[in-house]
Amino acid sequence: MKKILLLGYGNPDREDDGVAWHILRALALKMGLPAPDSYEDDFPENPQVDFAFHLQLTPEMAEDIAQYEYVCFVDAHTGNIPEEVRIIDVESDFQKSPFTHHLTAQSLISICETIYHRKPDAALLSVRGYQFLFSRLLSAPTAALVSDAVDIAWAWMTARESLNPSKS
């Protein structure tokens, strides 16, 4: 079984909606790995941590996440959460959505548990997005939150004894 999956999602062509890719890239660099220059490029392979970035979560991802002990979902939020950067545990909870292309991390964990009888220890790292215009650049307020998000993700990973904290 694989150790950790960092699964970011969002639309990098919509400004802050793509913050997850920037966070994953910064984490790869913190680990001393080469980082992709574009969200269209693959992240480097690592024996302990896998990186994945997608435009949205899909039910088919349940098969992939069933192979991990730990999954950290990374996404933007629009201010509906009081904290600018927050990490919470993700429980298995299938949630119906009126949107045809909307799947939550909780629903994906529920699908994984139902079909594959596996429930990885999962968390959702959510970062405040301020602007969602057509640009690949982050707004200044969201860009300023990336380092805090990286620190929180790093602490989450090291708490699971999967990285050597001396690499920071």
mmCIF file of C-alpha atoms in Angstrom:
data_model
loop_
_atom_site.group_PDB
_atom_site.id
_atom_site.type_symbol
_atom_site.label_atom_id
_atom_site.label_comp_id
_atom_site.label_asym_id
_atom_site.label_seq_id
_atom_site.Cartn_x
_atom_site.Cartn_y
_atom_site.Cartn_z
ATOM 1 C CA MET A 1 0.000 0.000 0.000
ATOM 2 C CA LYS A 2 1.201 3.493 -0.864
ATOM 3 C CA LYS A 3 1.713 6.046 1.889
ATOM 4 C CA ILE A 4 0.420 9.566 1.050
ATOM 5 C CA LEU A 5 -1.454 11.138 -1.836
ATOM 6 C CA LEU A 6 -1.609 14.921 -2.107
ATOM 7 C CA LEU A 7 -4.624 15.511 -4.331
ATOM 8 C CA GLY A 8 -5.148 19.084 -5.432
ATOM 9 C CA TYR A 9 -8.023 20.234 -7.568
ATOM 10 C CA GLY A 10 -9.367 23.401 -9.108
ATOM 11 C CA ASN A 11 -9.120 25.408 -12.301
ATOM 12 C CA PRO A 12 -5.701 27.082 -12.649
ATOM 13 C CA ASP A 13 -7.056 29.201 -15.504
ATOM 14 C CA ARG A 14 -9.453 30.855 -13.024
ATOM 15 C CA GLU A 15 -6.951 32.639 -10.803
ATOM 16 C CA ASP A 16 -7.312 31.590 -7.139
ATOM 17 C CA ASP A 17 -9.333 28.480 -8.012
ATOM 18 C CA GLY A 18 -5.955 26.987 -8.996
ATOM 19 C CA VAL A 19 -4.253 27.619 -5.638
ATOM 20 C CA ALA A 20 -3.977 23.868 -5.004
ATOM 21 C CA TRP A 21 -1.514 23.482 -7.872
ATOM 22 C CA HIS A 22 0.675 26.253 -6.431
ATOM 23 C CA ILE A 23 0.608 24.566 -3.013
ATOM 24 C CA LEU A 24 1.541 21.160 -4.448
ATOM 25 C CA ARG A 25 4.352 22.742 -6.441
ATOM 26 C CA ALA A 26 5.697 24.501 -3.328
ATOM 27 C CA LEU A 27 5.529 21.226 -1.364
ATOM 28 C CA ALA A 28 7.494 19.418 -4.071
ATOM 29 C CA LEU A 29 10.166 22.121 -3.903
ATOM 30 C CA LYS A 30 10.237 21.935 -0.083
ATOM 31 C CA MET A 31 10.880 18.193 -0.426
ATOM 32 C CA GLY A 32 13.819 18.938 -2.725
ATOM 33 C CA LEU A 33 12.019 17.567 -5.785
ATOM 34 C CA PRO A 34 11.891 19.144 -9.211
ATOM 35 C CA ALA A 35 8.530 20.858 -9.588
ATOM 36 C CA PRO A 36 6.517 21.197 -12.778
ATOM 37 C CA ASP A 37 6.352 24.588 -14.484
ATOM 38 C CA SER A 38 2.729 24.143 -15.503
ATOM 39 C CA TYR A 39 -0.313 22.328 -14.178
ATOM 40 C CA GLU A 40 -0.260 20.387 -17.449
ATOM 41 C CA ASP A 41 3.089 18.789 -16.509
ATOM 42 C CA ASP A 42 3.473 15.783 -14.220
ATOM 43 C CA PHE A 43 4.785 16.035 -10.697
ATOM 44 C CA PRO A 44 7.951 14.067 -9.874
ATOM 45 C CA GLU A 45 7.751 10.581 -8.443
ATOM 46 C CA ASN A 46 8.622 10.052 -4.808
ATOM 47 C CA PRO A 47 8.643 6.799 -2.825
ATOM 48 C CA GLN A 48 6.541 8.184 0.055
ATOM 49 C CA VAL A 49 4.343 10.915 -1.417
ATOM 50 C CA ASP A 50 2.438 11.034 -4.687
ATOM 51 C CA PHE A 51 1.173 14.282 -6.145
ATOM 52 C CA ALA A 52 -1.932 14.610 -8.314
ATOM 53 C CA PHE A 53 -3.686 17.661 -9.659
ATOM 54 C CA HIS A 54 -7.059 17.615 -11.430
ATOM 55 C CA LEU A 55 -9.645 20.148 -12.493
ATOM 56 C CA GLN A 56 -12.271 18.423 -10.331
ATOM 57 C CA LEU A 57 -12.900 15.310 -8.279
ATOM 58 C CA THR A 58 -14.529 12.393 -10.105
ATOM 59 C CA PRO A 59 -15.991 9.082 -8.871
ATOM 60 C CA GLU A 60 -13.295 7.157 -10.771
ATOM 61 C CA MET A 61 -10.670 8.559 -8.391
ATOM 62 C CA ALA A 62 -12.036 6.297 -5.627
ATOM 63 C CA GLU A 63 -10.073 3.384 -7.082
ATOM 64 C CA ASP A 64 -6.850 5.401 -6.909
ATOM 65 C CA ILE A 65 -7.305 6.754 -3.388
ATOM 66 C CA ALA A 66 -8.144 3.270 -2.080
ATOM 67 C CA GLN A 67 -4.462 2.439 -2.555
ATOM 68 C CA TYR A 68 -3.228 5.002 -0.012
ATOM 69 C CA GLU A 69 -2.993 5.124 3.761
ATOM 70 C CA TYR A 70 -3.386 8.914 3.765
ATOM 71 C CA VAL A 71 -4.954 11.403 1.362
ATOM 72 C CA CYS A 72 -4.813 15.168 1.658
ATOM 73 C CA PHE A 73 -7.250 16.980 -0.606
ATOM 74 C CA VAL A 74 -6.217 20.567 -1.438
ATOM 75 C CA ASP A 75 -8.698 23.128 -2.746
ATOM 76 C CA ALA A 76 -9.739 26.774 -2.675
ATOM 77 C CA HIS A 77 -12.733 28.158 -0.822
ATOM 78 C CA THR A 78 -14.617 31.385 -1.401
ATOM 79 C CA GLY A 79 -14.880 32.705 2.137
ATOM 80 C CA ASN A 80 -17.585 30.371 3.396
ATOM 81 C CA ILE A 81 -15.033 29.087 5.941
ATOM 82 C CA PRO A 82 -13.992 31.468 8.732
ATOM 83 C CA GLU A 83 -10.250 30.673 8.514
ATOM 84 C CA GLU A 84 -8.216 31.724 5.498
ATOM 85 C CA VAL A 85 -6.294 28.426 5.629
ATOM 86 C CA ARG A 86 -7.774 25.390 7.317
ATOM 87 C CA ILE A 87 -7.231 21.653 7.435
ATOM 88 C CA ILE A 88 -9.999 19.325 8.609
ATOM 89 C CA ASP A 89 -10.488 15.571 8.737
ATOM 90 C CA VAL A 90 -12.592 14.182 5.914
ATOM 91 C CA GLU A 91 -15.220 11.687 6.965
ATOM 92 C CA SER A 92 -17.102 9.328 4.699
ATOM 93 C CA ASP A 93 -20.345 11.145 3.829
ATOM 94 C CA PHE A 94 -22.022 10.890 0.439
ATOM 95 C CA GLN A 95 -23.483 14.285 -0.381
ATOM 96 C CA LYS A 96 -25.986 14.830 -3.168
ATOM 97 C CA SER A 97 -25.282 17.874 -5.288
ATOM 98 C CA PRO A 98 -27.541 19.800 -7.651
ATOM 99 C CA PHE A 99 -24.491 20.350 -9.853
ATOM 100 C CA THR A 100 -23.660 17.568 -12.288
ATOM 101 C CA HIS A 101 -19.906 18.150 -12.079
ATOM 102 C CA HIS A 102 -19.506 18.605 -8.342
ATOM 103 C CA LEU A 103 -18.142 15.916 -6.039
ATOM 104 C CA THR A 104 -16.904 16.637 -2.518
ATOM 105 C CA ALA A 105 -13.944 14.999 -0.811
ATOM 106 C CA GLN A 106 -16.413 13.473 1.681
ATOM 107 C CA SER A 107 -18.415 11.893 -1.145
ATOM 108 C CA LEU A 108 -15.281 10.550 -2.813
ATOM 109 C CA ILE A 109 -14.174 8.939 0.466
ATOM 110 C CA SER A 110 -17.683 7.472 0.794
ATOM 111 C CA ILE A 111 -17.482 5.975 -2.712
ATOM 112 C CA CYS A 112 -14.044 4.565 -1.906
ATOM 113 C CA GLU A 113 -15.299 2.995 1.302
ATOM 114 C CA THR A 114 -18.457 1.581 -0.292
ATOM 115 C CA ILE A 115 -16.880 0.066 -3.399
ATOM 116 C CA TYR A 116 -13.326 -0.794 -2.292
ATOM 117 C CA HIS A 117 -13.908 -1.321 1.465
ATOM 118 C CA ARG A 118 -11.013 1.030 2.194
ATOM 119 C CA LYS A 119 -11.105 4.387 3.897
ATOM 120 C CA PRO A 120 -7.804 6.211 3.887
ATOM 121 C CA ASP A 121 -7.150 8.688 6.677
ATOM 122 C CA ALA A 122 -8.088 11.856 4.792
ATOM 123 C CA ALA A 123 -7.917 15.597 5.292
ATOM 124 C CA LEU A 124 -9.036 18.647 3.343
ATOM 125 C CA LEU A 125 -6.692 21.622 3.189
ATOM 126 C CA SER A 126 -8.740 24.609 2.110
ATOM 127 C CA VAL A 127 -7.299 28.019 1.184
ATOM 128 C CA ARG A 128 -9.217 31.266 0.735
ATOM 129 C CA GLY A 129 -9.554 32.420 -2.843
ATOM 130 C CA TYR A 130 -10.332 36.072 -3.492
ATOM 131 C CA GLN A 131 -10.472 36.383 -7.270
ATOM 132 C CA PHE A 132 -11.748 33.905 -9.848
ATOM 133 C CA LEU A 133 -11.169 35.759 -13.101
ATOM 134 C CA PHE A 134 -9.498 34.340 -16.224
ATOM 135 C CA SER A 135 -5.828 34.301 -15.277
ATOM 136 C CA ARG A 136 -3.209 31.708 -14.315
ATOM 137 C CA LEU A 137 -1.770 34.011 -11.659
ATOM 138 C CA LEU A 138 -2.969 34.004 -8.072
ATOM 139 C CA SER A 139 -4.325 37.188 -6.538
ATOM 140 C CA ALA A 140 -1.934 38.802 -4.064
ATOM 141 C CA PRO A 141 -4.011 37.894 -0.958
ATOM 142 C CA THR A 142 -4.251 34.209 -1.950
ATOM 143 C CA ALA A 143 -0.605 34.021 -3.043
ATOM 144 C CA ALA A 144 0.327 35.272 0.438
ATOM 145 C CA LEU A 145 -1.491 32.254 1.962
ATOM 146 C CA VAL A 146 0.448 29.596 0.025
ATOM 147 C CA SER A 147 3.361 29.442 2.497
ATOM 148 C CA ASP A 148 0.960 28.999 5.436
ATOM 149 C CA ALA A 149 -0.832 26.230 3.530
ATOM 150 C CA VAL A 150 2.489 24.518 2.788
ATOM 151 C CA ASP A 151 3.431 24.648 6.479
ATOM 152 C CA ILE A 152 0.076 23.140 7.474
ATOM 153 C CA ALA A 153 0.338 20.384 4.849
ATOM 154 C CA TRP A 154 3.929 19.687 5.908
ATOM 155 C CA ALA A 155 2.862 19.352 9.554
ATOM 156 C CA TRP A 156 0.029 17.025 8.504
ATOM 157 C CA MET A 157 2.453 14.824 6.569
ATOM 158 C CA THR A 158 5.153 14.737 9.238
ATOM 159 C CA ALA A 159 2.558 13.885 11.889
ATOM 160 C CA ARG A 160 2.006 10.704 9.927
ATOM 161 C CA GLU A 161 5.752 9.958 10.114
ATOM 162 C CA SER A 162 6.025 9.824 6.373
ATOM 163 C CA LEU A 163 8.630 12.496 5.793
ATOM 164 C CA ASN A 164 11.906 13.417 7.367
ATOM 165 C CA PRO A 165 11.224 16.840 8.946
ATOM 166 C CA SER A 166 14.915 17.765 8.673
ATOM 167 C CA LYS A 167 14.420 18.363 4.915
ATOM 168 C CA SER A 168 12.574 21.636 5.579
#
